[in-house]
mmCIF file of C-alpha atoms in Angstrom:
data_model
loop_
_atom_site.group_PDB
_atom_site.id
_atom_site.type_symbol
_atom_site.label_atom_id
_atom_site.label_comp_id
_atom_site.label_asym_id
_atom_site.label_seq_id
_atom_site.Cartn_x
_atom_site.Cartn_y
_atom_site.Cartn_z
ATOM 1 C CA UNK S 1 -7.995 -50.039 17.999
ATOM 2 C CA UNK S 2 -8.475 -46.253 17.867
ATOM 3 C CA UNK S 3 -6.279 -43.888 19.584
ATOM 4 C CA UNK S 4 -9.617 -42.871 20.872
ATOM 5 C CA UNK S 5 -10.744 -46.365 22.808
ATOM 6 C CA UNK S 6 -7.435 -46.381 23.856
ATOM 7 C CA UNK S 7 -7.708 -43.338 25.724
ATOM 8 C CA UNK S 8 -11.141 -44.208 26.982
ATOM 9 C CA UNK S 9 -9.683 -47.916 28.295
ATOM 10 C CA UNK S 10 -6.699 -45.900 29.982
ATOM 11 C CA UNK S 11 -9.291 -43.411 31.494
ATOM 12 C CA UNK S 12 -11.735 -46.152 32.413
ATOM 13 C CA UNK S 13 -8.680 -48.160 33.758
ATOM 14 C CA UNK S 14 -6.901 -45.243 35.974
ATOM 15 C CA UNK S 15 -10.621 -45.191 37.548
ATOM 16 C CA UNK S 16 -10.579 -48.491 38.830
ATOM 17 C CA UNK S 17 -6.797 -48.562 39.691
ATOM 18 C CA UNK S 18 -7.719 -45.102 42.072
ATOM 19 C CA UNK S 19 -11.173 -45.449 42.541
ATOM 20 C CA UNK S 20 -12.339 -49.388 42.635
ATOM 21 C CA UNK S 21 -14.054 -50.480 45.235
ATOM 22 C CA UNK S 22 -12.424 -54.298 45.125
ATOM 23 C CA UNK S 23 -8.727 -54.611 45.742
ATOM 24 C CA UNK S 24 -9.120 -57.348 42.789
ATOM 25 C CA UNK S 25 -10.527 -54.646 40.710
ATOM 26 C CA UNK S 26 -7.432 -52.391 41.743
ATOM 27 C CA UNK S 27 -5.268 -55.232 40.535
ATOM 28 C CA UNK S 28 -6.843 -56.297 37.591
ATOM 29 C CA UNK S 29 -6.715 -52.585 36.309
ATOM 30 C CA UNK S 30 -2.852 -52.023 37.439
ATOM 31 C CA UNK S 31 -1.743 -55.231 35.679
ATOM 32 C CA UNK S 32 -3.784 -53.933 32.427
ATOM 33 C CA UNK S 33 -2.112 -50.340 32.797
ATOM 34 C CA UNK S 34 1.352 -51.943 32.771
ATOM 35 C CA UNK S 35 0.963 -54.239 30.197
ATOM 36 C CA UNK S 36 -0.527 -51.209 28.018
ATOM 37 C CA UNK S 37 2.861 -49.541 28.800
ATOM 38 C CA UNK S 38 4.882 -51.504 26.872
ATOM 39 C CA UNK S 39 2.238 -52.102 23.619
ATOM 40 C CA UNK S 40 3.463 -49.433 20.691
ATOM 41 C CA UNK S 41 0.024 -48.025 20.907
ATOM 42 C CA UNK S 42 1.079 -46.339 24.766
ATOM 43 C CA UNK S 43 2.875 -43.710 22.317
ATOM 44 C CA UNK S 44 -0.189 -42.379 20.485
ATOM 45 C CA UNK S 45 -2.455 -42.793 23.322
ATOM 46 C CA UNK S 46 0.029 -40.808 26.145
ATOM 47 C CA UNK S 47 -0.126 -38.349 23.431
ATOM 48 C CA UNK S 48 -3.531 -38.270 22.883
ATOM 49 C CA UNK S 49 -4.304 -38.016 26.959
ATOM 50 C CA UNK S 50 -2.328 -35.103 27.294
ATOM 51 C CA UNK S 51 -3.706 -32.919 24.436
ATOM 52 C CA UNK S 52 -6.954 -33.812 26.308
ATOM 53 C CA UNK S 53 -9.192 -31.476 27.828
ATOM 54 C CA UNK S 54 -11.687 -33.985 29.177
ATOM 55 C CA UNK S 55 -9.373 -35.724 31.755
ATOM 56 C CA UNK S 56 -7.880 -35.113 34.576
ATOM 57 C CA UNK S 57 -4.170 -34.839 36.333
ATOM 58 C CA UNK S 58 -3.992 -38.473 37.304
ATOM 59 C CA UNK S 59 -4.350 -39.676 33.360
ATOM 60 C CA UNK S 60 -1.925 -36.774 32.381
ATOM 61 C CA UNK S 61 0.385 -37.917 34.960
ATOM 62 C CA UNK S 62 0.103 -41.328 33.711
ATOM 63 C CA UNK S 63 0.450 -40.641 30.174
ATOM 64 C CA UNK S 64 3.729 -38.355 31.003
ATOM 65 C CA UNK S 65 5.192 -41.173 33.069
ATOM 66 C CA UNK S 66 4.620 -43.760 30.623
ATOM 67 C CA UNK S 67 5.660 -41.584 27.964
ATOM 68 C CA UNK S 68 8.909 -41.078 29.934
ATOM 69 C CA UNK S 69 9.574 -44.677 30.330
ATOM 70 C CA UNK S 70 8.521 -46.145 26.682
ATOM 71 C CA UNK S 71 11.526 -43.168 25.678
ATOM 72 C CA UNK S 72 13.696 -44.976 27.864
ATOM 73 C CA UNK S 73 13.408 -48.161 27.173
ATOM 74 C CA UNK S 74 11.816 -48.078 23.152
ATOM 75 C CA UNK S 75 12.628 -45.106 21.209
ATOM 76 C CA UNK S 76 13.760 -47.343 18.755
ATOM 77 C CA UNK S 77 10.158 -48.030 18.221
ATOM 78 C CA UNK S 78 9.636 -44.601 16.783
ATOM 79 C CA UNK S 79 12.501 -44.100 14.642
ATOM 80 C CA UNK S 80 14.473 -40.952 13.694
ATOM 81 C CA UNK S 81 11.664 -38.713 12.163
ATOM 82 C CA UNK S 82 9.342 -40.368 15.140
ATOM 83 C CA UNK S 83 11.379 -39.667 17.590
ATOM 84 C CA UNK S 84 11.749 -35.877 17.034
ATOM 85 C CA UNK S 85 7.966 -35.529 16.134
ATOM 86 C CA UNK S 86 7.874 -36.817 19.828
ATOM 87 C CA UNK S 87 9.663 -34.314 20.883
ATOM 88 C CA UNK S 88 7.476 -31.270 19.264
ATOM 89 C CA UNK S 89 4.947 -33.021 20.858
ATOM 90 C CA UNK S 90 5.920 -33.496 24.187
ATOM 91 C CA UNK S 91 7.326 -29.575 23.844
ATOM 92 C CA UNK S 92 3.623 -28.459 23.324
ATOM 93 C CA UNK S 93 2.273 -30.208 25.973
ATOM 94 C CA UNK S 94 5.121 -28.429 28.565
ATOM 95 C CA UNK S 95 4.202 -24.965 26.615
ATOM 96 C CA UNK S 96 0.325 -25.440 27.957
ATOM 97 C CA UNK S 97 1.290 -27.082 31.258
ATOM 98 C CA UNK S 98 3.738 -24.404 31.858
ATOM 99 C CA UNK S 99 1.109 -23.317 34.741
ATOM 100 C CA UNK S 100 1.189 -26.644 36.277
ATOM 101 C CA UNK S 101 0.951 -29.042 38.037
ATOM 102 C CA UNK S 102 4.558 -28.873 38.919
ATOM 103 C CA UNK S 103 4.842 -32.374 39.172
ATOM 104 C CA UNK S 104 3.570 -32.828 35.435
ATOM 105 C CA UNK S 105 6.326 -30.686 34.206
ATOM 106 C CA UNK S 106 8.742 -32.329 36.135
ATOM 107 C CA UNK S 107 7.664 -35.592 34.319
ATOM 108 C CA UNK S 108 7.297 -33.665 30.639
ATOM 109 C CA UNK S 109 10.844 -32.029 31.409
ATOM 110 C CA UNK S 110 12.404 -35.516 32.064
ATOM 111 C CA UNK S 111 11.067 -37.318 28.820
ATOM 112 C CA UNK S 112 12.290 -34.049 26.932
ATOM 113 C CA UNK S 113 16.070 -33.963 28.995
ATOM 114 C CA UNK S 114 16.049 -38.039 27.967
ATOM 115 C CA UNK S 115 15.345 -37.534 24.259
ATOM 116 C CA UNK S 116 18.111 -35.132 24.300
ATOM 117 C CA UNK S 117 20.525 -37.741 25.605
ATOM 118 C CA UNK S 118 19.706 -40.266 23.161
ATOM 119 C CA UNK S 119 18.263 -38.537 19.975
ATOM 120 C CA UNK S 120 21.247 -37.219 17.833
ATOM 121 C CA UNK S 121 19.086 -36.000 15.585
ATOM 122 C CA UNK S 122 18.372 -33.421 18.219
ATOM 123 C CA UNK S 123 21.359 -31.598 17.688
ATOM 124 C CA UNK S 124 21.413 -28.751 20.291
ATOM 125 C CA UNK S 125 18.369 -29.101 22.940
ATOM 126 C CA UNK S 126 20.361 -26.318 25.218
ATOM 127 C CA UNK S 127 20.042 -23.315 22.623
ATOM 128 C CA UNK S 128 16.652 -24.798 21.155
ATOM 129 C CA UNK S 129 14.896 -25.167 24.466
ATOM 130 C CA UNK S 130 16.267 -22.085 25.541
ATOM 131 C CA UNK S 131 15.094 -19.860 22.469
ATOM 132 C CA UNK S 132 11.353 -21.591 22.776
ATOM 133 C CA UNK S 133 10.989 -20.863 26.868
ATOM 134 C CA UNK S 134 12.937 -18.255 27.657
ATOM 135 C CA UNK S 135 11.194 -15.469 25.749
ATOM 136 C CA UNK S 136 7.922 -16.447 27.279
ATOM 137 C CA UNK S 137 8.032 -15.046 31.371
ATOM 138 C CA UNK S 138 5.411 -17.679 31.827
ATOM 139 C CA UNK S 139 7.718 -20.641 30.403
ATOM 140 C CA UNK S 140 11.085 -19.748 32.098
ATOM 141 C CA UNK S 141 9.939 -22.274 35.399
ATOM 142 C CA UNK S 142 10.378 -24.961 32.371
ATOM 143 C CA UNK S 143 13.320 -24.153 30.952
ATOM 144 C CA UNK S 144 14.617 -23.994 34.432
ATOM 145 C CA UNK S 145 13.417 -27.488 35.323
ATOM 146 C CA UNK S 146 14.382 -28.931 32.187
ATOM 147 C CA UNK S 147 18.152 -27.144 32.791
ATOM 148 C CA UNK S 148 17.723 -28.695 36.382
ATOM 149 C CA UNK S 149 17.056 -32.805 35.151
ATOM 150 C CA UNK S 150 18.971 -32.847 32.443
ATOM 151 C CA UNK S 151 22.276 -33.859 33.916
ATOM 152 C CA UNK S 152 20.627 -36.091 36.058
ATOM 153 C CA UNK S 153 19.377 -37.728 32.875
ATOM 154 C CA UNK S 154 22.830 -37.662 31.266
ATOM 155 C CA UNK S 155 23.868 -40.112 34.611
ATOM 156 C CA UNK S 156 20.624 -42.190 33.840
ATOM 157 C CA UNK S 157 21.830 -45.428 33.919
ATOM 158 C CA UNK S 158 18.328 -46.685 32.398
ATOM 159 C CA UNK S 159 19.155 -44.888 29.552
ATOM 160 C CA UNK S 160 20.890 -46.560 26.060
ATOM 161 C CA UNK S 161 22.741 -43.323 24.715
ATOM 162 C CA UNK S 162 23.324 -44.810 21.098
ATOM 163 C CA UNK S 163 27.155 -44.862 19.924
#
């Protein structure tokens, strides 16, 4: 399956979860949507759905909440050298978001403040988030968020901070 069908079964999917006339339909397309969560394809395709131009805030909210909980609960699925190509990812995607919607960068903020707790690869998030968003005027609302969740995330309980 190509990242690509993915993201046009997600899209078609979100449509009948907000849009579907039949409260079976509604179901049928939530229980498909959270079994897709937990498939290792959810990490391409999330990806994929927020570099998008063609779709709209309820997929990129999706794909930034599911993106948030497959880093809670299966980072190990990506690996070191996964893991912080995830996070240059999901750094880009806050970078053209910085505009909004707020509640988009909340969720974009909160997968980066939870790869911080667990990834020790990433060995200082503080000065490196800092040096990319604080130059920019337009990115400081960011930094500021992610500054804001990120001992929240520390207290996570969800969260497996490796030993």
């Amino acid at each position: 399956m190509s990242a690509q069908s993915s993201v046009s079964e997600v899209a078609n999917a979100l449509t009948a979860l907000y849009q579907g006339t039949s409260q079976e339909a509604r179901d049928q397309a939530n229980a498909w949507l959270g079994q897709f969560q937990k498939t290792t394809q959810a990490w391409s395709t999330s990806d994929a759905i927020l570099g998008s131009e063609e779709l709209g805030p309820e997929a990129k909210m999706f794909a930034a909440q599911t993106l948030r909980n497959k880093i809670i609960t299966d980072l190990e699925e990506l690996g070191e050298q996964g893991a912080l190509a995830l996070r240059d990812s999901v750094v880009n995607h806050l970078r053209n978001f910085r505009n909004g919607p707020q509640p988009l960068i909340t969720q974009l903020c909160l997968s980066l403040a939870d790869l911080a707790v667990q990834l020790g690869a990433w060995t200082d998030p503080f000065a490196d988030m800092t040096g990319m968003f604080l130059s920019d005027p337009d990115s400081v609302s960011c930094l500021l968020e992610f500054l804001a969740v990120l001992p929240e995330e520390v207290l996570n309980e969800r969260i497996i901070v490796p030993a």
